[in-house]
């Protein structure tokens, strides 16, 4: 049983039995699943720069490919949550920062800017938008346009037109991993890392529902960022050399976005073969932690168990 699962179970048992939760534990539980609040509190290890919007993509375990996706907008007081939903990343989870290589079916860890998007119809974005057509490709191994959009190309380049019509790249925002303006592209360090649709395990992209993929492409502006990785790699005191995220700026209106979900995916889907594109097929998954159920049953009896299943079914805005 993980430490996080133990804490959630303990706090739930306290709520059911009427026991008072320690203030520190209650505060930590309230922050869990709230990346925007952590960013405001300067408890994110990666810099958001001067981004007006930040999209967090986080997992609880390095091998987990089911992720929590959270959209944050900058306000006068820091960052506020606009929306939260679920999705998937590379089949083999997150690669530790700086270790991603081609063929490993992983997604990168770090903070990456957004400057470009692509798809079948411009949603009204301020990013550079590539309207995908039959000649659209993304530069792959050996390409002089490695990790960049091009038309024509070779068999080694990713066929954007095919995958757009499969739904994966119907709308997609480019995550500037291993490419300018964040860093010069290095062949072999992987390419074509997008935030797209399809809602399935991929070869490295972030994949969620089309509504969210469209909203992200539409609302992000050049300089906004994606912050990605396992919780323990993302959250915590930033390095002393890193500038804290800005806390004052023009206040964008916080509007309702993609459908809010109330619980992080609890388990990675069973292994599924990833396709040649970064957005490959996936399987849905659900799972139960029977040890916490046993503890709840002892601590609070059948009432505790009933509340536990009710919370699982209805969801919560933050995880216990």
PDB file of N, CA and C in Angstrom, residues 179-281:
ATOM      1  N   UNK A 179      13.040  20.667 -29.274  1.00  0.00           N
ATOM      2  CA  UNK A 179      12.900  21.524 -30.448  1.00  0.00           C
ATOM      3  C   UNK A 179      12.890  22.983 -30.006  1.00  0.00           C
ATOM      4  N   UNK A 180      13.187  23.845 -30.949  1.00  0.00           N
ATOM      5  CA  UNK A 180      13.143  25.277 -30.684  1.00  0.00           C
ATOM      6  C   UNK A 180      11.704  25.741 -30.482  1.00  0.00           C
ATOM      7  N   UNK A 181      11.488  26.762 -29.649  1.00  0.00           N
ATOM      8  CA  UNK A 181      12.497  27.646 -29.052  1.00  0.00           C
ATOM      9  C   UNK A 181      13.104  27.139 -27.754  1.00  0.00           C
ATOM     10  N   UNK A 182      12.679  25.971 -27.263  1.00  0.00           N
ATOM     11  CA  UNK A 182      13.180  25.514 -25.967  1.00  0.00           C
ATOM     12  C   UNK A 182      14.623  25.020 -26.047  1.00  0.00           C
ATOM     13  N   UNK A 183      14.938  24.270 -27.082  1.00  0.00           N
ATOM     14  CA  UNK A 183      16.299  23.741 -27.236  1.00  0.00           C
ATOM     15  C   UNK A 183      16.478  23.287 -28.682  1.00  0.00           C
ATOM     16  N   UNK A 184      17.711  23.288 -29.189  1.00  0.00           N
ATOM     17  CA  UNK A 184      17.946  22.774 -30.536  1.00  0.00           C
ATOM     18  C   UNK A 184      17.601  21.285 -30.593  1.00  0.00           C
ATOM     19  N   UNK A 185      16.949  20.836 -31.663  1.00  0.00           N
ATOM     20  CA  UNK A 185      16.595  19.417 -31.753  1.00  0.00           C
ATOM     21  C   UNK A 185      17.829  18.533 -31.899  1.00  0.00           C
ATOM     22  N   UNK A 186      17.848  17.464 -31.112  1.00  0.00           N
ATOM     23  CA  UNK A 186      18.948  16.506 -31.161  1.00  0.00           C
ATOM     24  C   UNK A 186      18.411  15.190 -31.712  1.00  0.00           C
ATOM     25  N   UNK A 187      18.870  14.743 -32.884  1.00  0.00           N
ATOM     26  CA  UNK A 187      18.391  13.470 -33.430  1.00  0.00           C
ATOM     27  C   UNK A 187      18.585  12.335 -32.433  1.00  0.00           C
ATOM     28  N   UNK A 188      17.576  11.498 -32.337  1.00  0.00           N
ATOM     29  CA  UNK A 188      17.623  10.362 -31.428  1.00  0.00           C
ATOM     30  C   UNK A 188      16.990  10.611 -30.086  1.00  0.00           C
ATOM     31  N   UNK A 189      16.741  11.895 -29.761  1.00  0.00           N
ATOM     32  CA  UNK A 189      16.153  12.228 -28.458  1.00  0.00           C
ATOM     33  C   UNK A 189      14.624  12.245 -28.495  1.00  0.00           C
ATOM     34  N   UNK A 190      14.060  11.815 -29.580  1.00  0.00           N
ATOM     35  CA  UNK A 190      12.624  11.661 -29.823  1.00  0.00           C
ATOM     36  C   UNK A 190      11.996  12.930 -30.384  1.00  0.00           C
ATOM     37  N   UNK A 191      10.858  12.731 -31.026  1.00  0.00           N
ATOM     38  CA  UNK A 191      10.247  13.790 -31.821  1.00  0.00           C
ATOM     39  C   UNK A 191       8.725  13.619 -31.829  1.00  0.00           C
ATOM     40  N   UNK A 192       8.028  14.637 -32.354  1.00  0.00           N
ATOM     41  CA  UNK A 192       6.570  14.598 -32.518  1.00  0.00           C
ATOM     42  C   UNK A 192       5.858  14.306 -31.202  1.00  0.00           C
ATOM     43  N   UNK A 193       6.127  15.108 -30.190  1.00  0.00           N
ATOM     44  CA  UNK A 193       5.423  14.995 -28.910  1.00  0.00           C
ATOM     45  C   UNK A 193       4.313  16.046 -28.919  1.00  0.00           C
ATOM     46  N   UNK A 194       3.081  15.586 -29.054  1.00  0.00           N
ATOM     47  CA  UNK A 194       1.935  16.470 -29.184  1.00  0.00           C
ATOM     48  C   UNK A 194       0.950  16.274 -28.034  1.00  0.00           C
ATOM     49  N   UNK A 195       0.108  17.287 -27.819  1.00  0.00           N
ATOM     50  CA  UNK A 195      -1.041  17.184 -26.926  1.00  0.00           C
ATOM     51  C   UNK A 195      -2.247  17.070 -27.853  1.00  0.00           C
ATOM     52  N   UNK A 196      -2.751  15.840 -28.018  1.00  0.00           N
ATOM     53  CA  UNK A 196      -3.779  15.609 -29.010  1.00  0.00           C
ATOM     54  C   UNK A 196      -4.980  14.839 -28.501  1.00  0.00           C
ATOM     55  N   UNK A 197      -5.741  14.329 -29.437  1.00  0.00           N
ATOM     56  CA  UNK A 197      -6.993  13.640 -29.137  1.00  0.00           C
ATOM     57  C   UNK A 197      -6.798  12.116 -29.223  1.00  0.00           C
ATOM     58  N   UNK A 198      -7.904  11.390 -29.256  1.00  0.00           N
ATOM     59  CA  UNK A 198      -7.845   9.935 -29.339  1.00  0.00           C
ATOM     60  C   UNK A 198      -8.083   9.235 -28.023  1.00  0.00           C
ATOM     61  N   UNK A 199      -7.651   9.870 -26.911  1.00  0.00           N
ATOM     62  CA  UNK A 199      -7.870   9.330 -25.561  1.00  0.00           C
ATOM     63  C   UNK A 199      -7.395   7.889 -25.438  1.00  0.00           C
ATOM     64  N   UNK A 200      -6.130   7.663 -25.785  1.00  0.00           N
ATOM     65  CA  UNK A 200      -5.589   6.308 -25.750  1.00  0.00           C
ATOM     66  C   UNK A 200      -4.080   6.335 -25.499  1.00  0.00           C
ATOM     67  N   UNK A 201      -3.571   5.221 -25.031  1.00  0.00           N
ATOM     68  CA  UNK A 201      -2.131   5.085 -24.807  1.00  0.00           C
ATOM     69  C   UNK A 201      -1.401   5.343 -26.123  1.00  0.00           C
ATOM     70  N   UNK A 202      -0.281   6.035 -26.044  1.00  0.00           N
ATOM     71  CA  UNK A 202       0.422   6.463 -27.251  1.00  0.00           C
ATOM     72  C   UNK A 202       1.863   5.972 -27.254  1.00  0.00           C
ATOM     73  N   UNK A 203       2.603   6.453 -28.247  1.00  0.00           N
ATOM     74  CA  UNK A 203       4.038   6.176 -28.303  1.00  0.00           C
ATOM     75  C   UNK A 203       4.848   7.302 -27.672  1.00  0.00           C
ATOM     76  N   UNK A 204       4.168   8.306 -27.122  1.00  0.00           N
ATOM     77  CA  UNK A 204       4.880   9.408 -26.476  1.00  0.00           C
ATOM     78  C   UNK A 204       4.047  10.665 -26.308  1.00  0.00           C
ATOM     79  N   UNK A 205       3.001  10.817 -27.126  1.00  0.00           N
ATOM     80  CA  UNK A 205       2.134  11.992 -27.037  1.00  0.00           C
ATOM     81  C   UNK A 205       1.255  11.937 -25.796  1.00  0.00           C
ATOM     82  N   UNK A 206       0.694  13.118 -25.456  1.00  0.00           N
ATOM     83  CA  UNK A 206      -0.387  13.187 -24.480  1.00  0.00           C
ATOM     84  C   UNK A 206      -1.687  13.071 -25.259  1.00  0.00           C
ATOM     85  N   UNK A 207      -2.545  12.159 -24.861  1.00  0.00           N
ATOM     86  CA  UNK A 207      -3.780  11.885 -25.590  1.00  0.00           C
ATOM     87  C   UNK A 207      -4.968  12.002 -24.657  1.00  0.00           C
ATOM     88  N   UNK A 208      -5.947  12.819 -25.040  1.00  0.00           N
ATOM     89  CA  UNK A 208      -7.148  12.998 -24.237  1.00  0.00           C
ATOM     90  C   UNK A 208      -8.345  13.120 -25.169  1.00  0.00           C
ATOM     91  N   UNK A 209      -9.473  13.620 -24.650  1.00  0.00           N
ATOM     92  CA  UNK A 209     -10.663  13.742 -25.491  1.00  0.00           C
ATOM     93  C   UNK A 209     -10.518  14.926 -26.451  1.00  0.00           C
ATOM     94  N   UNK A 210     -11.279  14.894 -27.532  1.00  0.00           N
ATOM     95  CA  UNK A 210     -11.182  15.921 -28.568  1.00  0.00           C
ATOM     96  C   UNK A 210     -11.576  17.293 -28.040  1.00  0.00           C
ATOM     97  N   UNK A 211     -12.555  17.360 -27.141  1.00  0.00           N
ATOM     98  CA  UNK A 211     -12.980  18.641 -26.586  1.00  0.00           C
ATOM     99  C   UNK A 211     -11.825  19.339 -25.880  1.00  0.00           C
ATOM    100  N   UNK A 212     -11.100  18.595 -25.060  1.00  0.00           N
ATOM    101  CA  UNK A 212      -9.972  19.185 -24.337  1.00  0.00           C
ATOM    102  C   UNK A 212      -8.844  19.539 -25.289  1.00  0.00           C
ATOM    103  N   UNK A 213      -8.546  18.654 -26.246  1.00  0.00           N
ATOM    104  CA  UNK A 213      -7.480  18.927 -27.211  1.00  0.00           C
ATOM    105  C   UNK A 213      -7.781  20.197 -28.002  1.00  0.00           C
ATOM    106  N   UNK A 214      -9.047  20.394 -28.352  1.00  0.00           N
ATOM    107  CA  UNK A 214      -9.445  21.594 -29.088  1.00  0.00           C
ATOM    108  C   UNK A 214      -9.332  22.835 -28.214  1.00  0.00           C
ATOM    109  N   UNK A 215      -9.768  22.721 -26.954  1.00  0.00           N
ATOM    110  CA  UNK A 215      -9.708  23.860 -26.044  1.00  0.00           C
ATOM    111  C   UNK A 215      -8.271  24.299 -25.808  1.00  0.00           C
ATOM    112  N   UNK A 216      -7.376  23.345 -25.636  1.00  0.00           N
ATOM    113  CA  UNK A 216      -5.968  23.680 -25.398  1.00  0.00           C
ATOM    114  C   UNK A 216      -5.377  24.373 -26.623  1.00  0.00           C
ATOM    115  N   UNK A 217      -5.640  23.840 -27.814  1.00  0.00           N
ATOM    116  CA  UNK A 217      -5.130  24.471 -29.028  1.00  0.00           C
ATOM    117  C   UNK A 217      -5.694  25.878 -29.202  1.00  0.00           C
ATOM    118  N   UNK A 218      -6.934  26.074 -28.798  1.00  0.00           N
ATOM    119  CA  UNK A 218      -7.598  27.365 -28.984  1.00  0.00           C
ATOM    120  C   UNK A 218      -7.143  28.414 -27.982  1.00  0.00           C
ATOM    121  N   UNK A 219      -6.910  28.022 -26.737  1.00  0.00           N
ATOM    122  CA  UNK A 219      -6.691  29.014 -25.678  1.00  0.00           C
ATOM    123  C   UNK A 219      -5.226  29.302 -25.379  1.00  0.00           C
ATOM    124  N   UNK A 220      -4.315  28.373 -25.675  1.00  0.00           N
ATOM    125  CA  UNK A 220      -2.910  28.643 -25.401  1.00  0.00           C
ATOM    126  C   UNK A 220      -2.366  29.680 -26.380  1.00  0.00           C
ATOM    127  N   UNK A 221      -1.452  30.489 -25.890  1.00  0.00           N
ATOM    128  CA  UNK A 221      -0.784  31.491 -26.722  1.00  0.00           C
ATOM    129  C   UNK A 221       0.717  31.221 -26.656  1.00  0.00           C
ATOM    130  N   UNK A 222       1.482  31.760 -27.604  1.00  0.00           N
ATOM    131  CA  UNK A 222       2.928  31.513 -27.572  1.00  0.00           C
ATOM    132  C   UNK A 222       3.534  31.870 -26.218  1.00  0.00           C
ATOM    133  N   UNK A 223       4.290  30.937 -25.661  1.00  0.00           N
ATOM    134  CA  UNK A 223       4.903  31.129 -24.351  1.00  0.00           C
ATOM    135  C   UNK A 223       4.186  30.410 -23.231  1.00  0.00           C
ATOM    136  N   UNK A 224       2.931  29.995 -23.454  1.00  0.00           N
ATOM    137  CA  UNK A 224       2.277  29.157 -22.455  1.00  0.00           C
ATOM    138  C   UNK A 224       2.991  27.818 -22.395  1.00  0.00           C
ATOM    139  N   UNK A 225       2.735  27.060 -21.303  1.00  0.00           N
ATOM    140  CA  UNK A 225       3.596  25.905 -21.071  1.00  0.00           C
ATOM    141  C   UNK A 225       2.837  24.648 -20.688  1.00  0.00           C
ATOM    142  N   UNK A 226       3.494  23.524 -20.961  1.00  0.00           N
ATOM    143  CA  UNK A 226       3.103  22.214 -20.458  1.00  0.00           C
ATOM    144  C   UNK A 226       4.129  21.825 -19.395  1.00  0.00           C
ATOM    145  N   UNK A 227       3.657  21.386 -18.229  1.00  0.00           N
ATOM    146  CA  UNK A 227       4.543  20.845 -17.198  1.00  0.00           C
ATOM    147  C   UNK A 227       4.135  19.396 -16.986  1.00  0.00           C
ATOM    148  N   UNK A 228       5.079  18.480 -17.167  1.00  0.00           N
ATOM    149  CA  UNK A 228       4.764  17.066 -17.252  1.00  0.00           C
ATOM    150  C   UNK A 228       5.696  16.224 -16.387  1.00  0.00           C
ATOM    151  N   UNK A 229       5.155  15.137 -15.840  1.00  0.00           N
ATOM    152  CA  UNK A 229       5.994  14.201 -15.122  1.00  0.00           C
ATOM    153  C   UNK A 229       5.271  13.514 -13.988  1.00  0.00           C
ATOM    154  N   UNK A 230       6.001  12.656 -13.303  1.00  0.00           N
ATOM    155  CA  UNK A 230       5.486  11.968 -12.126  1.00  0.00           C
ATOM    156  C   UNK A 230       5.400  12.972 -10.978  1.00  0.00           C
ATOM    157  N   UNK A 231       4.411  12.820 -10.118  1.00  0.00           N
ATOM    158  CA  UNK A 231       4.179  13.776  -9.035  1.00  0.00           C
ATOM    159  C   UNK A 231       5.461  14.154  -8.298  1.00  0.00           C
ATOM    160  N   UNK A 232       6.250  13.146  -7.891  1.00  0.00           N
ATOM    161  CA  UNK A 232       7.429  13.460  -7.074  1.00  0.00           C
ATOM    162  C   UNK A 232       8.518  14.166  -7.872  1.00  0.00           C
ATOM    163  N   UNK A 233       8.453  14.110  -9.203  1.00  0.00           N
ATOM    164  CA  UNK A 233       9.403  14.840 -10.032  1.00  0.00           C
ATOM    165  C   UNK A 233       8.933  16.253 -10.342  1.00  0.00           C
ATOM    166  N   UNK A 234       7.639  16.505 -10.172  1.00  0.00           N
ATOM    167  CA  UNK A 234       7.060  17.797 -10.541  1.00  0.00           C
ATOM    168  C   UNK A 234       6.834  18.700  -9.340  1.00  0.00           C
ATOM    169  N   UNK A 235       6.317  18.128  -8.247  1.00  0.00           N
ATOM    170  CA  UNK A 235       5.908  18.946  -7.116  1.00  0.00           C
ATOM    171  C   UNK A 235       6.937  18.926  -5.993  1.00  0.00           C
ATOM    172  N   UNK A 236       7.172  20.085  -5.418  1.00  0.00           N
ATOM    173  CA  UNK A 236       8.158  20.242  -4.358  1.00  0.00           C
ATOM    174  C   UNK A 236       8.839  21.584  -4.528  1.00  0.00           C
ATOM    175  N   UNK A 237       9.733  21.959  -3.615  1.00  0.00           N
ATOM    176  CA  UNK A 237      10.428  23.244  -3.737  1.00  0.00           C
ATOM    177  C   UNK A 237      11.221  23.302  -5.034  1.00  0.00           C
ATOM    178  N   UNK A 238      11.114  24.396  -5.783  1.00  0.00           N
ATOM    179  CA  UNK A 238      11.899  24.522  -7.015  1.00  0.00           C
ATOM    180  C   UNK A 238      13.369  24.700  -6.692  1.00  0.00           C
ATOM    181  N   UNK A 239      14.271  24.425  -7.640  1.00  0.00           N
ATOM    182  CA  UNK A 239      15.695  24.688  -7.420  1.00  0.00           C
ATOM    183  C   UNK A 239      15.902  26.156  -7.068  1.00  0.00           C
ATOM    184  N   UNK A 240      16.895  26.425  -6.249  1.00  0.00           N
ATOM    185  CA  UNK A 240      17.112  27.797  -5.772  1.00  0.00           C
ATOM    186  C   UNK A 240      17.418  28.754  -6.914  1.00  0.00           C
ATOM    187  N   UNK A 241      17.921  28.229  -8.031  1.00  0.00           N
ATOM    188  CA  UNK A 241      18.253  29.092  -9.161  1.00  0.00           C
ATOM    189  C   UNK A 241      17.060  29.386 -10.038  1.00  0.00           C
ATOM    190  N   UNK A 242      15.965  28.643  -9.827  1.00  0.00           N
ATOM    191  CA  UNK A 242      14.797  28.818 -10.676  1.00  0.00           C
ATOM    192  C   UNK A 242      13.958  29.981 -10.187  1.00  0.00           C
ATOM    193  N   UNK A 243      13.530  30.807 -11.118  1.00  0.00           N
ATOM    194  CA  UNK A 243      12.678  31.937 -10.749  1.00  0.00           C
ATOM    195  C   UNK A 243      11.277  31.431 -10.452  1.00  0.00           C
ATOM    196  N   UNK A 244      10.638  31.934  -9.389  1.00  0.00           N
ATOM    197  CA  UNK A 244       9.286  31.501  -9.085  1.00  0.00           C
ATOM    198  C   UNK A 244       8.312  31.979 -10.146  1.00  0.00           C
ATOM    199  N   UNK A 245       7.203  31.268 -10.343  1.00  0.00           N
ATOM    200  CA  UNK A 245       6.234  31.703 -11.344  1.00  0.00           C
ATOM    201  C   UNK A 245       5.640  33.038 -10.960  1.00  0.00           C
ATOM    202  N   UNK A 246       5.268  33.854 -11.942  1.00  0.00           N
ATOM    203  CA  UNK A 246       4.725  35.170 -11.646  1.00  0.00           C
ATOM    204  C   UNK A 246       3.394  35.071 -10.932  1.00  0.00           C
ATOM    205  N   UNK A 247       3.111  36.047 -10.085  1.00  0.00           N
ATOM    206  CA  UNK A 247       1.862  36.033  -9.337  1.00  0.00           C
ATOM    207  C   UNK A 247       1.018  37.261  -9.607  1.00  0.00           C
ATOM    208  N   UNK A 248       1.496  38.172 -10.453  1.00  0.00           N
ATOM    209  CA  UNK A 248       0.689  39.325 -10.805  1.00  0.00           C
ATOM    210  C   UNK A 248       0.687  39.486 -12.309  1.00  0.00           C
ATOM    211  N   UNK A 249      -0.491  39.720 -12.847  1.00  0.00           N
ATOM    212  CA  UNK A 249      -0.638  39.905 -14.287  1.00  0.00           C
ATOM    213  C   UNK A 249      -2.067  40.289 -14.552  1.00  0.00           C
ATOM    214  N   UNK A 250      -2.334  40.618 -15.814  1.00  0.00           N
ATOM    215  CA  UNK A 250      -3.717  40.872 -16.183  1.00  0.00           C
ATOM    216  C   UNK A 250      -4.523  39.626 -15.910  1.00  0.00           C
ATOM    217  N   UNK A 251      -5.716  39.780 -15.421  1.00  0.00           N
ATOM    218  CA  UNK A 251      -6.512  38.657 -14.961  1.00  0.00           C
ATOM    219  C   UNK A 251      -7.419  38.153 -16.057  1.00  0.00           C
ATOM    220  N   UNK A 252      -7.090  37.010 -16.694  1.00  0.00           N
ATOM    221  CA  UNK A 252      -8.007  36.447 -17.676  1.00  0.00           C
ATOM    222  C   UNK A 252      -9.253  35.927 -16.981  1.00  0.00           C
ATOM    223  N   UNK A 253     -10.332  35.917 -17.702  1.00  0.00           N
ATOM    224  CA  UNK A 253     -11.567  35.395 -17.137  1.00  0.00           C
ATOM    225  C   UNK A 253     -11.471  33.895 -17.027  1.00  0.00           C
ATOM    226  N   UNK A 254     -11.822  33.349 -15.887  1.00  0.00           N
ATOM    227  CA  UNK A 254     -11.824  31.905 -15.695  1.00  0.00           C
ATOM    228  C   UNK A 254     -13.178  31.386 -16.124  1.00  0.00           C
ATOM    229  N   UNK A 255     -13.178  30.635 -17.187  1.00  0.00           N
ATOM    230  CA  UNK A 255     -14.439  30.115 -17.704  1.00  0.00           C
ATOM    231  C   UNK A 255     -14.466  28.616 -17.582  1.00  0.00           C
ATOM    232  N   UNK A 256     -15.638  28.070 -17.699  1.00  0.00           N
ATOM    233  CA  UNK A 256     -15.762  26.620 -17.653  1.00  0.00           C
ATOM    234  C   UNK A 256     -15.173  26.057 -18.921  1.00  0.00           C
ATOM    235  N   UNK A 257     -14.395  24.999 -18.778  1.00  0.00           N
ATOM    236  CA  UNK A 257     -13.741  24.419 -19.929  1.00  0.00           C
ATOM    237  C   UNK A 257     -14.194  22.999 -20.150  1.00  0.00           C
ATOM    238  N   UNK A 258     -13.212  22.109 -20.380  1.00  0.00           N
ATOM    239  CA  UNK A 258     -13.541  20.715 -20.605  1.00  0.00           C
ATOM    240  C   UNK A 258     -14.184  20.143 -19.359  1.00  0.00           C
ATOM    241  N   UNK A 259     -14.875  19.035 -19.530  1.00  0.00           N
ATOM    242  CA  UNK A 259     -15.595  18.449 -18.413  1.00  0.00           C
ATOM    243  C   UNK A 259     -14.649  18.145 -17.264  1.00  0.00           C
ATOM    244  N   UNK A 260     -15.034  18.590 -16.059  1.00  0.00           N
ATOM    245  CA  UNK A 260     -14.206  18.378 -14.879  1.00  0.00           C
ATOM    246  C   UNK A 260     -14.323  16.940 -14.425  1.00  0.00           C
ATOM    247  N   UNK A 261     -13.207  16.357 -14.104  1.00  0.00           N
ATOM    248  CA  UNK A 261     -13.223  15.040 -13.500  1.00  0.00           C
ATOM    249  C   UNK A 261     -12.744  15.177 -12.079  1.00  0.00           C
ATOM    250  N   UNK A 262     -13.063  14.206 -11.267  1.00  0.00           N
ATOM    251  CA  UNK A 262     -12.861  14.383  -9.843  1.00  0.00           C
ATOM    252  C   UNK A 262     -11.886  13.403  -9.252  1.00  0.00           C
ATOM    253  N   UNK A 263     -11.293  12.579 -10.076  1.00  0.00           N
ATOM    254  CA  UNK A 263     -10.376  11.600  -9.515  1.00  0.00           C
ATOM    255  C   UNK A 263      -9.327  11.237 -10.539  1.00  0.00           C
ATOM    256  N   UNK A 264      -8.087  11.192 -10.098  1.00  0.00           N
ATOM    257  CA  UNK A 264      -7.010  10.763 -10.980  1.00  0.00           C
ATOM    258  C   UNK A 264      -7.212   9.296 -11.343  1.00  0.00           C
ATOM    259  N   UNK A 265      -6.902   8.913 -12.613  1.00  0.00           N
ATOM    260  CA  UNK A 265      -6.969   7.491 -12.950  1.00  0.00           C
ATOM    261  C   UNK A 265      -6.161   6.685 -11.955  1.00  0.00           C
ATOM    262  N   UNK A 266      -6.726   5.579 -11.480  1.00  0.00           N
ATOM    263  CA  UNK A 266      -6.108   4.851 -10.383  1.00  0.00           C
ATOM    264  C   UNK A 266      -5.108   3.806 -10.840  1.00  0.00           C
ATOM    265  N   UNK A 267      -5.092   3.489 -12.117  1.00  0.00           N
ATOM    266  CA  UNK A 267      -4.165   2.461 -12.561  1.00  0.00           C
ATOM    267  C   UNK A 267      -3.885   2.642 -14.031  1.00  0.00           C
ATOM    268  N   UNK A 268      -2.735   2.157 -14.474  1.00  0.00           N
ATOM    269  CA  UNK A 268      -2.421   2.190 -15.893  1.00  0.00           C
ATOM    270  C   UNK A 268      -3.192   1.098 -16.610  1.00  0.00           C
ATOM    271  N   UNK A 269      -3.594   1.345 -17.870  1.00  0.00           N
ATOM    272  CA  UNK A 269      -4.253   0.296 -18.622  1.00  0.00           C
ATOM    273  C   UNK A 269      -3.299  -0.853 -18.872  1.00  0.00           C
ATOM    274  N   UNK A 270      -3.841  -2.038 -19.172  1.00  0.00           N
ATOM    275  CA  UNK A 270      -2.968  -3.145 -19.544  1.00  0.00           C
ATOM    276  C   UNK A 270      -2.145  -2.750 -20.762  1.00  0.00           C
ATOM    277  N   UNK A 271      -1.003  -3.383 -20.920  1.00  0.00           N
ATOM    278  CA  UNK A 271      -0.137  -3.052 -22.041  1.00  0.00           C
ATOM    279  C   UNK A 271      -0.881  -3.200 -23.348  1.00  0.00           C
ATOM    280  N   UNK A 272      -0.693  -2.227 -24.224  1.00  0.00           N
ATOM    281  CA  UNK A 272      -1.320  -2.262 -25.536  1.00  0.00           C
ATOM    282  C   UNK A 272      -0.267  -1.890 -26.564  1.00  0.00           C
ATOM    283  N   UNK A 273      -0.301  -2.502 -27.725  1.00  0.00           N
ATOM    284  CA  UNK A 273       0.707  -2.169 -28.725  1.00  0.00           C
ATOM    285  C   UNK A 273       0.548  -0.737 -29.175  1.00  0.00           C
ATOM    286  N   UNK A 274       1.652   0.021 -29.210  1.00  0.00           N
ATOM    287  CA  UNK A 274       1.602   1.398 -29.683  1.00  0.00           C
ATOM    288  C   UNK A 274       1.842   1.419 -31.176  1.00  0.00           C
ATOM    289  N   UNK A 275       1.197   2.344 -31.883  1.00  0.00           N
ATOM    290  CA  UNK A 275       1.338   2.414 -33.324  1.00  0.00           C
ATOM    291  C   UNK A 275       2.579   3.212 -33.678  1.00  0.00           C
ATOM    292  N   UNK A 276       2.806   3.388 -34.989  1.00  0.00           N
ATOM    293  CA  UNK A 276       3.960   4.157 -35.424  1.00  0.00           C
ATOM    294  C   UNK A 276       3.796   5.629 -35.104  1.00  0.00           C
ATOM    295  N   UNK A 277       2.566   6.103 -34.915  1.00  0.00           N
ATOM    296  CA  UNK A 277       2.346   7.492 -34.529  1.00  0.00           C
ATOM    297  C   UNK A 277       2.507   7.630 -33.032  1.00  0.00           C
ATOM    298  N   UNK A 278       2.662   8.874 -32.575  1.00  0.00           N
ATOM    299  CA  UNK A 278       2.804   9.092 -31.151  1.00  0.00           C
ATOM    300  C   UNK A 278       1.501   8.862 -30.408  1.00  0.00           C
ATOM    301  N   UNK A 279       0.379   8.836 -31.108  1.00  0.00           N
ATOM    302  CA  UNK A 279      -0.894   8.536 -30.447  1.00  0.00           C
ATOM    303  C   UNK A 279      -1.356   7.154 -30.847  1.00  0.00           C
ATOM    304  N   UNK A 280      -1.038   6.136 -30.049  1.00  0.00           N
ATOM    305  CA  UNK A 280      -1.386   4.767 -30.386  1.00  0.00           C
ATOM    306  C   UNK A 280      -2.628   4.303 -29.670  1.00  0.00           C
ATOM    307  N   UNK A 281      -3.063   3.059 -29.911  1.00  0.00           N
ATOM    308  CA  UNK A 281      -4.274   2.543 -29.281  1.00  0.00           C
ATOM    309  C   UNK A 281      -4.093   2.329 -27.789  1.00  0.00           C
TER     310      UNK A 281
END
